[in-house]
Structure formats: structure tokens, C-alpha cells
mmCIF file of N, CA and C in Angstrom:
data_model
loop_
_atom_site.group_PDB
_atom_site.id
_atom_site.type_symbol
_atom_site.label_atom_id
_atom_site.label_comp_id
_atom_site.label_asym_id
_atom_site.label_seq_id
_atom_site.Cartn_x
_atom_site.Cartn_y
_atom_site.Cartn_z
ATOM 1 N N UNK A 1 106.016 93.274 69.805
ATOM 2 C CA UNK A 1 107.329 93.841 70.016
ATOM 3 C C UNK A 1 108.292 93.163 69.048
ATOM 4 N N UNK A 2 109.117 93.934 68.327
ATOM 5 C CA UNK A 2 110.043 93.325 67.385
ATOM 6 C C UNK A 2 111.255 92.744 68.102
ATOM 7 N N UNK A 3 112.038 91.948 67.380
ATOM 8 C CA UNK A 3 113.183 91.225 67.948
ATOM 9 C C UNK A 3 114.177 92.166 68.620
ATOM 10 N N UNK A 4 114.530 93.267 67.958
ATOM 11 C CA UNK A 4 115.517 94.188 68.515
ATOM 12 C C UNK A 4 115.031 94.845 69.799
ATOM 13 N N UNK A 5 113.778 95.245 69.835
ATOM 14 C CA UNK A 5 113.233 95.851 71.061
ATOM 15 C C UNK A 5 113.203 94.840 72.180
ATOM 16 N N UNK A 6 112.859 93.588 71.871
ATOM 17 C CA UNK A 6 112.810 92.550 72.896
ATOM 18 C C UNK A 6 114.193 92.327 73.488
ATOM 19 N N UNK A 7 115.215 92.287 72.613
ATOM 20 C CA UNK A 7 116.571 92.058 73.105
ATOM 21 C C UNK A 7 117.078 93.253 73.895
ATOM 22 N N UNK A 8 116.704 94.470 73.522
ATOM 23 C CA UNK A 8 117.192 95.649 74.227
ATOM 24 C C UNK A 8 116.543 95.786 75.604
ATOM 25 N N UNK A 9 115.483 95.045 75.860
ATOM 26 C CA UNK A 9 114.828 95.105 77.161
ATOM 27 C C UNK A 9 115.555 94.262 78.202
ATOM 28 N N UNK A 10 116.584 93.544 77.798
ATOM 29 C CA UNK A 10 117.346 92.699 78.709
ATOM 30 C C UNK A 10 118.754 93.240 78.881
ATOM 31 N N UNK A 11 119.308 92.982 80.059
ATOM 32 C CA UNK A 11 120.643 93.460 80.390
ATOM 33 C C UNK A 11 121.491 92.293 80.870
ATOM 34 N N UNK A 12 122.777 92.353 80.559
ATOM 35 C CA UNK A 12 123.702 91.323 81.032
ATOM 36 C C UNK A 12 124.055 91.606 82.488
ATOM 37 N N UNK A 13 124.635 90.622 83.137
ATOM 38 C CA UNK A 13 125.030 90.818 84.531
ATOM 39 C C UNK A 13 126.078 91.923 84.640
ATOM 40 N N UNK A 14 126.955 92.044 83.629
ATOM 41 C CA UNK A 14 127.956 93.104 83.637
ATOM 42 C C UNK A 14 127.297 94.480 83.575
ATOM 43 N N UNK A 15 126.289 94.612 82.709
ATOM 44 C CA UNK A 15 125.581 95.886 82.594
ATOM 45 C C UNK A 15 124.864 96.238 83.892
ATOM 46 N N UNK A 16 124.248 95.241 84.501
ATOM 47 C CA UNK A 16 123.524 95.478 85.750
ATOM 48 C C UNK A 16 124.500 95.835 86.870
ATOM 49 N N UNK A 17 125.619 95.141 86.930
ATOM 50 C CA UNK A 17 126.628 95.431 87.954
ATOM 51 C C UNK A 17 127.126 96.869 87.811
ATOM 52 N N UNK A 18 127.380 97.289 86.594
ATOM 53 C CA UNK A 18 127.844 98.656 86.361
ATOM 54 C C UNK A 18 126.774 99.672 86.749
ATOM 55 N N UNK A 19 125.560 99.419 86.322
ATOM 56 C CA UNK A 19 124.470 100.371 86.584
ATOM 57 C C UNK A 19 124.137 100.483 88.067
ATOM 58 N N UNK A 20 124.202 99.369 88.794
ATOM 59 C CA UNK A 20 123.836 99.376 90.213
ATOM 60 C C UNK A 20 125.042 99.593 91.132
ATOM 61 N N UNK A 21 126.234 99.582 90.546
ATOM 62 C CA UNK A 21 127.483 99.714 91.314
ATOM 63 C C UNK A 21 127.618 98.606 92.353
ATOM 64 N N UNK A 22 127.191 97.407 91.958
ATOM 65 C CA UNK A 22 127.373 96.214 92.772
ATOM 66 C C UNK A 22 128.228 95.239 91.969
ATOM 67 N N UNK A 23 128.815 94.279 92.646
ATOM 68 C CA UNK A 23 129.619 93.296 91.930
ATOM 69 C C UNK A 23 128.721 92.198 91.355
ATOM 70 N N UNK A 24 129.240 91.518 90.360
ATOM 71 C CA UNK A 24 128.504 90.386 89.795
ATOM 72 C C UNK A 24 128.296 89.324 90.872
ATOM 73 N N UNK A 25 129.283 89.156 91.720
ATOM 74 C CA UNK A 25 129.176 88.191 92.820
ATOM 75 C C UNK A 25 128.007 88.546 93.747
ATOM 76 N N UNK A 26 127.858 89.839 94.049
ATOM 77 C CA UNK A 26 126.752 90.287 94.908
ATOM 78 C C UNK A 26 125.414 90.001 94.238
ATOM 79 N N UNK A 27 125.334 90.260 92.945
ATOM 80 C CA UNK A 27 124.081 90.002 92.223
ATOM 81 C C UNK A 27 123.734 88.520 92.249
ATOM 82 N N UNK A 28 124.732 87.677 92.052
ATOM 83 C CA UNK A 28 124.480 86.230 92.115
ATOM 84 C C UNK A 28 124.041 85.829 93.532
ATOM 85 N N UNK A 29 124.690 86.429 94.540
ATOM 86 C CA UNK A 29 124.364 86.118 95.924
ATOM 87 C C UNK A 29 122.927 86.534 96.253
ATOM 88 N N UNK A 30 122.512 87.704 95.788
ATOM 89 C CA UNK A 30 121.141 88.144 96.004
ATOM 90 C C UNK A 30 120.155 87.150 95.400
ATOM 91 N N UNK A 31 120.513 86.607 94.270
ATOM 92 C CA UNK A 31 119.660 85.606 93.629
ATOM 93 C C UNK A 31 119.626 84.327 94.473
ATOM 94 N N UNK A 32 120.799 83.898 94.971
ATOM 95 C CA UNK A 32 120.862 82.705 95.828
ATOM 96 C C UNK A 32 120.050 82.895 97.105
ATOM 97 N N UNK A 33 120.088 84.115 97.649
ATOM 98 C CA UNK A 33 119.365 84.431 98.892
ATOM 99 C C UNK A 33 117.872 84.664 98.642
ATOM 100 N N UNK A 34 117.467 84.539 97.388
ATOM 101 C CA UNK A 34 116.076 84.717 96.965
ATOM 102 C C UNK A 34 115.559 86.135 97.205
ATOM 103 N N UNK A 35 116.480 87.090 97.167
ATOM 104 C CA UNK A 35 116.084 88.498 97.196
ATOM 105 C C UNK A 35 115.643 88.925 95.804
ATOM 106 N N UNK A 36 116.166 88.227 94.817
ATOM 107 C CA UNK A 36 115.807 88.438 93.418
ATOM 108 C C UNK A 36 115.220 87.148 92.875
ATOM 109 N N UNK A 37 114.289 87.264 91.956
ATOM 110 C CA UNK A 37 113.817 86.033 91.300
ATOM 111 C C UNK A 37 114.963 85.457 90.461
ATOM 112 N N UNK A 38 114.887 84.170 90.176
ATOM 113 C CA UNK A 38 115.891 83.565 89.310
ATOM 114 C C UNK A 38 115.924 84.327 87.992
ATOM 115 N N UNK A 39 117.121 84.753 87.608
ATOM 116 C CA UNK A 39 117.253 85.511 86.364
ATOM 117 C C UNK A 39 116.942 84.610 85.176
ATOM 118 N N UNK A 40 116.318 85.216 84.167
ATOM 119 C CA UNK A 40 116.123 84.478 82.924
ATOM 120 C C UNK A 40 117.491 84.160 82.356
ATOM 121 N N UNK A 41 117.552 83.158 81.501
ATOM 122 C CA UNK A 41 118.832 82.752 80.917
ATOM 123 C C UNK A 41 118.757 82.763 79.399
ATOM 124 N N UNK A 42 119.902 83.052 78.790
ATOM 125 C CA UNK A 42 120.001 82.972 77.343
ATOM 126 C C UNK A 42 120.224 81.514 76.958
ATOM 127 N N UNK A 43 120.252 81.247 75.661
ATOM 128 C CA UNK A 43 120.538 79.884 75.212
ATOM 129 C C UNK A 43 121.916 79.437 75.682
ATOM 130 N N UNK A 44 122.837 80.385 75.832
ATOM 131 C CA UNK A 44 124.176 80.077 76.324
ATOM 132 C C UNK A 44 124.260 80.034 77.842
ATOM 133 N N UNK A 45 123.114 80.100 78.523
ATOM 134 C CA UNK A 45 122.988 80.034 79.978
ATOM 135 C C UNK A 45 123.527 81.276 80.700
ATOM 136 N N UNK A 46 123.568 82.410 80.008
ATOM 137 C CA UNK A 46 123.951 83.665 80.655
ATOM 138 C C UNK A 46 122.705 84.316 81.234
ATOM 139 N N UNK A 47 122.892 84.957 82.395
ATOM 140 C CA UNK A 47 121.766 85.644 83.029
ATOM 141 C C UNK A 47 121.327 86.836 82.189
ATOM 142 N N UNK A 48 119.995 87.066 82.157
ATOM 143 C CA UNK A 48 119.407 88.239 81.506
ATOM 144 C C UNK A 48 118.513 88.922 82.531
ATOM 145 N N UNK A 49 118.717 90.205 82.691
ATOM 146 C CA UNK A 49 117.939 90.978 83.657
ATOM 147 C C UNK A 49 117.040 91.964 82.938
ATOM 148 N N UNK A 50 115.896 92.232 83.555
ATOM 149 C CA UNK A 50 114.949 93.211 83.010
ATOM 150 C C UNK A 50 115.092 94.525 83.780
ATOM 151 N N UNK A 51 114.417 95.540 83.306
ATOM 152 C CA UNK A 51 114.388 96.825 84.015
ATOM 153 C C UNK A 51 113.762 96.651 85.400
ATOM 154 N N UNK A 52 112.738 95.804 85.516
ATOM 155 C CA UNK A 52 112.127 95.529 86.822
ATOM 156 C C UNK A 52 113.145 94.910 87.778
ATOM 157 N N UNK A 53 113.975 94.008 87.273
ATOM 158 C CA UNK A 53 115.027 93.406 88.105
ATOM 159 C C UNK A 53 115.979 94.483 88.608
ATOM 160 N N UNK A 54 116.360 95.378 87.713
ATOM 161 C CA UNK A 54 117.287 96.448 88.099
ATOM 162 C C UNK A 54 116.664 97.336 89.168
ATOM 163 N N UNK A 55 115.393 97.681 89.002
ATOM 164 C CA UNK A 55 114.714 98.520 89.998
ATOM 165 C C UNK A 55 114.660 97.820 91.353
ATOM 166 N N UNK A 56 114.426 96.514 91.351
ATOM 167 C CA UNK A 56 114.400 95.755 92.610
ATOM 168 C C UNK A 56 115.791 95.752 93.246
ATOM 169 N N UNK A 57 116.831 95.585 92.449
ATOM 170 C CA UNK A 57 118.201 95.593 92.972
ATOM 171 C C UNK A 57 118.516 96.952 93.588
ATOM 172 N N UNK A 58 118.131 98.028 92.910
ATOM 173 C CA UNK A 58 118.364 99.369 93.449
ATOM 174 C C UNK A 58 117.582 99.585 94.749
ATOM 175 N N UNK A 59 116.391 99.017 94.829
ATOM 176 C CA UNK A 59 115.585 99.109 96.047
ATOM 177 C C UNK A 59 116.276 98.355 97.186
ATOM 178 N N UNK A 60 116.786 97.157 96.897
ATOM 179 C CA UNK A 60 117.530 96.387 97.895
ATOM 180 C C UNK A 60 118.736 97.191 98.369
ATOM 181 N N UNK A 61 119.434 97.764 97.419
ATOM 182 C CA UNK A 61 120.622 98.561 97.749
ATOM 183 C C UNK A 61 120.257 99.728 98.674
ATOM 184 N N UNK A 62 119.143 100.391 98.389
ATOM 185 C CA UNK A 62 118.742 101.516 99.235
ATOM 186 C C UNK A 62 118.336 101.044 100.629
ATOM 187 N N UNK A 63 117.676 99.900 100.727
ATOM 188 C CA UNK A 63 117.317 99.368 102.042
ATOM 189 C C UNK A 63 118.573 99.051 102.853
ATOM 190 N N UNK A 64 119.576 98.533 102.177
ATOM 191 C CA UNK A 64 120.829 98.191 102.864
ATOM 192 C C UNK A 64 121.600 99.440 103.265
ATOM 193 N N UNK A 65 121.717 100.383 102.336
ATOM 194 C CA UNK A 65 122.544 101.563 102.590
ATOM 195 C C UNK A 65 121.838 102.606 103.443
ATOM 196 N N UNK A 66 120.614 102.938 103.081
ATOM 197 C CA UNK A 66 119.898 104.015 103.770
ATOM 198 C C UNK A 66 119.446 103.600 105.163
ATOM 199 N N UNK A 67 118.865 102.408 105.264
ATOM 200 C CA UNK A 67 118.314 101.968 106.538
ATOM 201 C C UNK A 67 119.207 100.984 107.278
ATOM 202 N N UNK A 68 120.265 100.521 106.635
ATOM 203 C CA UNK A 68 121.162 99.589 107.295
ATOM 204 C C UNK A 68 120.536 98.224 107.527
ATOM 205 N N UNK A 69 119.609 97.839 106.673
ATOM 206 C CA UNK A 69 118.945 96.544 106.831
ATOM 207 C C UNK A 69 119.915 95.402 106.561
ATOM 208 N N UNK A 70 119.800 94.350 107.359
ATOM 209 C CA UNK A 70 120.517 93.112 107.087
ATOM 210 C C UNK A 70 119.827 92.429 105.912
ATOM 211 N N UNK A 71 120.467 91.415 105.349
ATOM 212 C CA UNK A 71 119.838 90.696 104.241
ATOM 213 C C UNK A 71 118.544 90.018 104.681
ATOM 214 N N UNK A 72 118.492 89.521 105.924
ATOM 215 C CA UNK A 72 117.250 88.917 106.424
ATOM 216 C C UNK A 72 116.141 89.955 106.536
ATOM 217 N N UNK A 73 116.486 91.154 107.005
ATOM 218 C CA UNK A 73 115.488 92.220 107.085
ATOM 219 C C UNK A 73 115.033 92.632 105.690
ATOM 220 N N UNK A 74 115.970 92.683 104.749
ATOM 221 C CA UNK A 74 115.614 93.000 103.364
ATOM 222 C C UNK A 74 114.657 91.947 102.834
ATOM 223 N N UNK A 75 114.959 90.677 103.102
ATOM 224 C CA UNK A 75 114.098 89.594 102.624
ATOM 225 C C UNK A 75 112.688 89.748 103.170
ATOM 226 N N UNK A 76 112.572 90.013 104.474
ATOM 227 C CA UNK A 76 111.247 90.215 105.080
ATOM 228 C C UNK A 76 110.519 91.387 104.427
ATOM 229 N N UNK A 77 111.236 92.477 104.262
ATOM 230 C CA UNK A 77 110.651 93.676 103.673
ATOM 231 C C UNK A 77 110.152 93.391 102.260
ATOM 232 N N UNK A 78 110.956 92.672 101.483
ATOM 233 C CA UNK A 78 110.589 92.355 100.104
ATOM 234 C C UNK A 78 109.444 91.352 100.033
ATOM 235 N N UNK A 79 109.416 90.401 100.964
ATOM 236 C CA UNK A 79 108.307 89.442 100.990
ATOM 237 C C UNK A 79 106.993 90.177 101.222
ATOM 238 N N UNK A 80 107.024 91.158 102.107
ATOM 239 C CA UNK A 80 105.833 91.969 102.369
ATOM 240 C C UNK A 80 105.458 92.752 101.108
ATOM 241 N N UNK A 81 106.461 93.353 100.439
ATOM 242 C CA UNK A 81 106.196 94.080 99.195
ATOM 243 C C UNK A 81 105.557 93.161 98.157
ATOM 244 N N UNK A 82 106.101 91.955 98.031
ATOM 245 C CA UNK A 82 105.571 91.007 97.046
ATOM 246 C C UNK A 82 104.138 90.613 97.379
ATOM 247 N N UNK A 83 103.852 90.387 98.667
ATOM 248 C CA UNK A 83 102.485 90.048 99.062
ATOM 249 C C UNK A 83 101.545 91.220 98.797
ATOM 250 N N UNK A 84 102.005 92.423 99.082
ATOM 251 C CA UNK A 84 101.173 93.604 98.817
ATOM 252 C C UNK A 84 100.884 93.743 97.329
ATOM 253 N N UNK A 85 101.845 93.393 96.480
ATOM 254 C CA UNK A 85 101.617 93.458 95.032
ATOM 255 C C UNK A 85 100.551 92.451 94.616
ATOM 256 N N UNK A 86 100.564 91.263 95.208
ATOM 257 C CA UNK A 86 99.526 90.265 94.922
ATOM 258 C C UNK A 86 98.151 90.779 95.361
ATOM 259 N N UNK A 87 98.124 91.419 96.509
ATOM 260 C CA UNK A 87 96.861 91.975 97.015
ATOM 261 C C UNK A 87 96.361 93.080 96.080
ATOM 262 N N UNK A 88 97.283 93.939 95.616
ATOM 263 C CA UNK A 88 96.889 95.015 94.682
ATOM 264 C C UNK A 88 96.265 94.436 93.420
ATOM 265 N N UNK A 89 96.879 93.390 92.899
ATOM 266 C CA UNK A 89 96.357 92.752 91.688
ATOM 267 C C UNK A 89 94.973 92.165 91.949
ATOM 268 N N UNK A 90 94.830 91.456 93.068
ATOM 269 C CA UNK A 90 93.542 90.860 93.414
ATOM 270 C C UNK A 90 92.487 91.941 93.651
ATOM 271 N N UNK A 91 92.902 93.038 94.281
ATOM 272 C CA UNK A 91 91.981 94.142 94.572
ATOM 273 C C UNK A 91 91.389 94.698 93.277
ATOM 274 N N UNK A 92 92.242 94.875 92.268
ATOM 275 C CA UNK A 92 91.776 95.428 90.990
ATOM 276 C C UNK A 92 90.758 94.503 90.321
ATOM 277 N N UNK A 93 90.903 93.204 90.535
ATOM 278 C CA UNK A 93 90.033 92.229 89.882
ATOM 279 C C UNK A 93 88.775 91.926 90.694
ATOM 280 N N UNK A 94 88.831 92.234 91.965
ATOM 281 C CA UNK A 94 87.732 91.905 92.874
ATOM 282 C C UNK A 94 86.549 92.858 92.657
ATOM 283 N N UNK A 95 85.361 92.307 92.740
ATOM 284 C CA UNK A 95 84.158 93.150 92.628
ATOM 285 C C UNK A 95 83.401 93.222 93.947
ATOM 286 N N UNK A 96 83.593 92.248 94.831
ATOM 287 C CA UNK A 96 82.891 92.211 96.104
ATOM 288 C C UNK A 96 83.488 93.254 97.059
ATOM 289 N N UNK A 97 82.651 94.133 97.560
ATOM 290 C CA UNK A 97 83.099 95.230 98.428
ATOM 291 C C UNK A 97 83.745 94.691 99.702
ATOM 292 N N UNK A 98 83.147 93.689 100.328
ATOM 293 C CA UNK A 98 83.698 93.147 101.570
ATOM 294 C C UNK A 98 85.080 92.521 101.338
ATOM 295 N N UNK A 99 85.242 91.866 100.207
ATOM 296 C CA UNK A 99 86.552 91.296 99.871
ATOM 297 C C UNK A 99 87.583 92.398 99.666
ATOM 298 N N UNK A 100 87.181 93.479 99.014
ATOM 299 C CA UNK A 100 88.089 94.605 98.800
ATOM 300 C C UNK A 100 88.519 95.209 100.140
ATOM 301 N N UNK A 101 87.570 95.329 101.063
ATOM 302 C CA UNK A 101 87.883 95.857 102.393
ATOM 303 C C UNK A 101 88.853 94.927 103.115
ATOM 304 N N UNK A 102 88.614 93.618 103.017
ATOM 305 C CA UNK A 102 89.515 92.635 103.640
ATOM 306 C C UNK A 102 90.920 92.740 103.041
ATOM 307 N N UNK A 103 91.002 92.952 101.742
ATOM 308 C CA UNK A 103 92.306 93.102 101.097
ATOM 309 C C UNK A 103 93.010 94.368 101.568
ATOM 310 N N UNK A 104 92.257 95.445 101.709
ATOM 311 C CA UNK A 104 92.842 96.677 102.238
ATOM 312 C C UNK A 104 93.323 96.483 103.667
ATOM 313 N N UNK A 105 92.532 95.776 104.472
ATOM 314 C CA UNK A 105 92.930 95.499 105.863
ATOM 315 C C UNK A 105 94.236 94.718 105.905
ATOM 316 N N UNK A 106 94.341 93.696 105.058
ATOM 317 C CA UNK A 106 95.570 92.884 105.031
ATOM 318 C C UNK A 106 96.746 93.723 104.553
ATOM 319 N N UNK A 107 96.534 94.542 103.579
ATOM 320 C CA UNK A 107 97.596 95.412 103.079
ATOM 321 C C UNK A 107 98.058 96.368 104.185
ATOM 322 N N UNK A 108 97.118 96.889 104.957
ATOM 323 C CA UNK A 108 97.473 97.755 106.085
ATOM 324 C C UNK A 108 98.322 97.016 107.108
ATOM 325 N N UNK A 109 97.967 95.765 107.409
ATOM 326 C CA UNK A 109 98.766 94.955 108.342
ATOM 327 C C UNK A 109 100.201 94.833 107.844
ATOM 328 N N UNK A 110 100.351 94.596 106.558
ATOM 329 C CA UNK A 110 101.677 94.445 105.974
ATOM 330 C C UNK A 110 102.469 95.745 106.033
ATOM 331 N N UNK A 111 101.789 96.852 105.774
ATOM 332 C CA UNK A 111 102.457 98.150 105.856
ATOM 333 C C UNK A 111 102.909 98.417 107.290
ATOM 334 N N UNK A 112 102.085 98.034 108.267
ATOM 335 C CA UNK A 112 102.480 98.202 109.675
ATOM 336 C C UNK A 112 103.716 97.376 109.999
ATOM 337 N N UNK A 113 103.841 96.191 109.417
ATOM 338 C CA UNK A 113 105.041 95.377 109.614
ATOM 339 C C UNK A 113 106.270 96.119 109.080
ATOM 340 N N UNK A 114 106.135 96.703 107.896
ATOM 341 C CA UNK A 114 107.249 97.444 107.314
ATOM 342 C C UNK A 114 107.581 98.679 108.153
ATOM 343 N N UNK A 115 106.549 99.368 108.597
ATOM 344 C CA UNK A 115 106.775 100.545 109.443
ATOM 345 C C UNK A 115 107.511 100.183 110.728
ATOM 346 N N UNK A 116 107.175 99.044 111.304
ATOM 347 C CA UNK A 116 107.846 98.603 112.531
ATOM 348 C C UNK A 116 109.340 98.401 112.279
ATOM 349 N N UNK A 117 109.694 97.812 111.152
ATOM 350 C CA UNK A 117 111.106 97.631 110.821
ATOM 351 C C UNK A 117 111.814 98.973 110.655
ATOM 352 N N UNK A 118 111.175 99.901 109.957
ATOM 353 C CA UNK A 118 111.766 101.216 109.733
ATOM 354 C C UNK A 118 111.887 101.973 111.058
ATOM 355 N N UNK A 119 110.844 101.928 111.865
ATOM 356 C CA UNK A 119 110.872 102.635 113.149
ATOM 357 C C UNK A 119 111.930 102.068 114.083
ATOM 358 N N UNK A 120 112.152 100.768 114.010
ATOM 359 C CA UNK A 120 113.210 100.141 114.814
ATOM 360 C C UNK A 120 114.572 100.730 114.428
ATOM 361 N N UNK A 121 114.792 100.900 113.139
ATOM 362 C CA UNK A 121 116.052 101.490 112.666
ATOM 363 C C UNK A 121 116.155 102.954 113.092
ATOM 364 N N UNK A 122 115.064 103.689 112.974
ATOM 365 C CA UNK A 122 115.060 105.104 113.358
ATOM 366 C C UNK A 122 115.362 105.243 114.848
ATOM 367 N N UNK A 123 114.772 104.399 115.670
ATOM 368 C CA UNK A 123 115.010 104.432 117.118
ATOM 369 C C UNK A 123 116.486 104.197 117.424
ATOM 370 N N UNK A 124 117.066 103.207 116.761
ATOM 371 C CA UNK A 124 118.488 102.929 116.958
ATOM 372 C C UNK A 124 119.360 104.098 116.538
ATOM 373 N N UNK A 125 119.035 104.715 115.425
ATOM 374 C CA UNK A 125 119.795 105.873 114.960
ATOM 375 C C UNK A 125 119.629 107.061 115.895
ATOM 376 N N UNK A 126 118.425 107.259 116.402
ATOM 377 C CA UNK A 126 118.176 108.366 117.325
ATOM 378 C C UNK A 126 118.961 108.162 118.636
ATOM 379 N N UNK A 127 119.028 106.933 119.118
ATOM 380 C CA UNK A 127 119.811 106.649 120.325
ATOM 381 C C UNK A 127 121.286 106.942 120.081
ATOM 382 N N UNK A 128 121.784 106.543 118.914
ATOM 383 C CA UNK A 128 123.175 106.805 118.576
ATOM 384 C C UNK A 128 123.417 108.308 118.474
ATOM 385 N N UNK A 129 122.489 109.013 117.881
ATOM 386 C CA UNK A 129 122.589 110.470 117.745
ATOM 387 C C UNK A 129 122.663 111.132 119.119
ATOM 388 N N UNK A 130 121.794 110.699 120.029
ATOM 389 C CA UNK A 130 121.785 111.268 121.381
ATOM 390 C C UNK A 130 123.098 111.008 122.116
ATOM 391 N N UNK A 131 123.670 109.825 121.934
ATOM 392 C CA UNK A 131 124.960 109.515 122.561
ATOM 393 C C UNK A 131 126.057 110.437 122.038
ATOM 394 N N UNK A 132 126.051 110.693 120.738
ATOM 395 C CA UNK A 132 127.058 111.579 120.159
ATOM 396 C C UNK A 132 126.878 113.018 120.638
ATOM 397 N N UNK A 133 125.633 113.461 120.729
ATOM 398 C CA UNK A 133 125.360 114.812 121.239
ATOM 399 C C UNK A 133 125.838 114.919 122.688
ATOM 400 N N UNK A 134 125.580 113.901 123.493
ATOM 401 C CA UNK A 134 126.026 113.894 124.884
ATOM 402 C C UNK A 134 127.546 113.981 124.980
ATOM 403 N N UNK A 135 128.250 113.269 124.126
ATOM 404 C CA UNK A 135 129.722 113.336 124.117
ATOM 405 C C UNK A 135 130.198 114.741 123.784
ATOM 406 N N UNK A 136 129.543 115.371 122.795
ATOM 407 C CA UNK A 136 129.921 116.742 122.446
ATOM 408 C C UNK A 136 129.689 117.689 123.620
ATOM 409 N N UNK A 137 128.570 117.497 124.327
ATOM 410 C CA UNK A 137 128.277 118.344 125.487
ATOM 411 C C UNK A 137 129.313 118.142 126.582
ATOM 412 N N UNK A 138 129.731 116.901 126.814
ATOM 413 C CA UNK A 138 130.772 116.623 127.812
ATOM 414 C C UNK A 138 132.079 117.300 127.422
ATOM 415 N N UNK A 139 132.438 117.220 126.144
ATOM 416 C CA UNK A 139 133.665 117.865 125.681
ATOM 417 C C UNK A 139 133.586 119.366 125.852
ATOM 418 N N UNK A 140 132.431 119.921 125.547
ATOM 419 C CA UNK A 140 132.243 121.362 125.700
ATOM 420 C C UNK A 140 132.407 121.772 127.164
ATOM 421 N N UNK A 141 131.824 120.975 128.055
ATOM 422 C CA UNK A 141 131.939 121.247 129.496
ATOM 423 C C UNK A 141 133.395 121.155 129.945
ATOM 424 N N UNK A 142 134.099 120.121 129.524
ATOM 425 C CA UNK A 142 135.518 119.957 129.894
ATOM 426 C C UNK A 142 136.350 121.103 129.332
ATOM 427 N N UNK A 143 136.054 121.492 128.081
ATOM 428 C CA UNK A 143 136.772 122.603 127.448
ATOM 429 C C UNK A 143 136.572 123.880 128.253
ATOM 430 N N UNK A 144 135.350 124.111 128.692
ATOM 431 C CA UNK A 144 135.030 125.299 129.469
ATOM 432 C C UNK A 144 135.800 125.300 130.791
ATOM 433 N N UNK A 145 135.856 124.158 131.453
ATOM 434 C CA UNK A 145 136.599 124.043 132.720
ATOM 435 C C UNK A 145 138.086 124.342 132.496
ATOM 436 N N UNK A 146 138.620 123.744 131.416
ATOM 437 C CA UNK A 146 140.062 123.945 131.131
ATOM 438 C C UNK A 146 140.354 125.405 130.815
ATOM 439 N N UNK A 147 139.478 126.060 130.065
ATOM 440 C CA UNK A 147 139.705 127.441 129.693
ATOM 441 C C UNK A 147 139.580 128.381 130.884
ATOM 442 N N UNK A 148 138.785 128.022 131.874
ATOM 443 C CA UNK A 148 138.570 128.884 133.049
ATOM 444 C C UNK A 148 139.540 128.592 134.180
ATOM 445 N N UNK A 149 140.419 127.632 134.003
ATOM 446 C CA UNK A 149 141.364 127.332 135.093
ATOM 447 C C UNK A 149 142.672 128.060 134.940
#
């Protein structure tokens, strides 16, 4: 890879903040919370981010926004993702069938952990949805009584 291509593969914190619509402070905080690996640094000690870093940040953002995950839940979810990636790498290199099966079993356990977190959020949202529907039904009933009196 030539020098220019190598440099273009990195992004400044300002570029990442703009692209992800997060603040530089949030990006630094994610790094402190170990949601992101320590960013590479330039000779001037400025952070440099890769496309993989940006994709991870966008994934964190979606977990927070879409599922309403707390930072601790995000950390757990990402730790499972990271472990699954290690298992995938080991699986590709493994030749022993029993070891491959054991790796698949462990990966399944990890996926079940992630599913439990997602299902917990879905259950909470469904309960909230039902409460709102019940309120609408009560209002409809009251409206009907008022209109018929």
C-alpha cells in the first residue's frame, strides 16, 4: 500500500464525529469506557481512526438508539461480539471436527446471551405499547360515554 492510500485509510476525530453525528467528547468517552479499542495516534499524539473503528461506533450508536441499551449493556454485547470474532477466526484455522463443534456450541451460547438482552428490551417495549393501547381504549370509552350523555 502506498503512503497516500495508507494515510487516507485513517480519519481524524473531527471527521469521525461528523460522520457518526457524535461529539468528540462522546468518542473519547467510548474509548475510556473500553467500548472502542485505544485509537492509534499520530506522531503529534492525535487520534487516528480506521473504517473498522467507524463501523464499530455506528454499531454502538444503533444499539443505544434502536434498542435503548445502556453503556454497560453495550459493553456486554460488544464483548460477546469480540469473543465470537475470536471463535470465528479459530474455527477457520481448526481442522479437528470435535473442536469445530465445540466452537460452534460456544458461539451459540454467546448468541443466546445477546438474544436474551434483545428480548428483554422487546418485552419492555411491548409492555409499554400495551399500556399506551389501554390508555387509548379508556379514552375511547370515556369519549363514547360523554357523547351519549
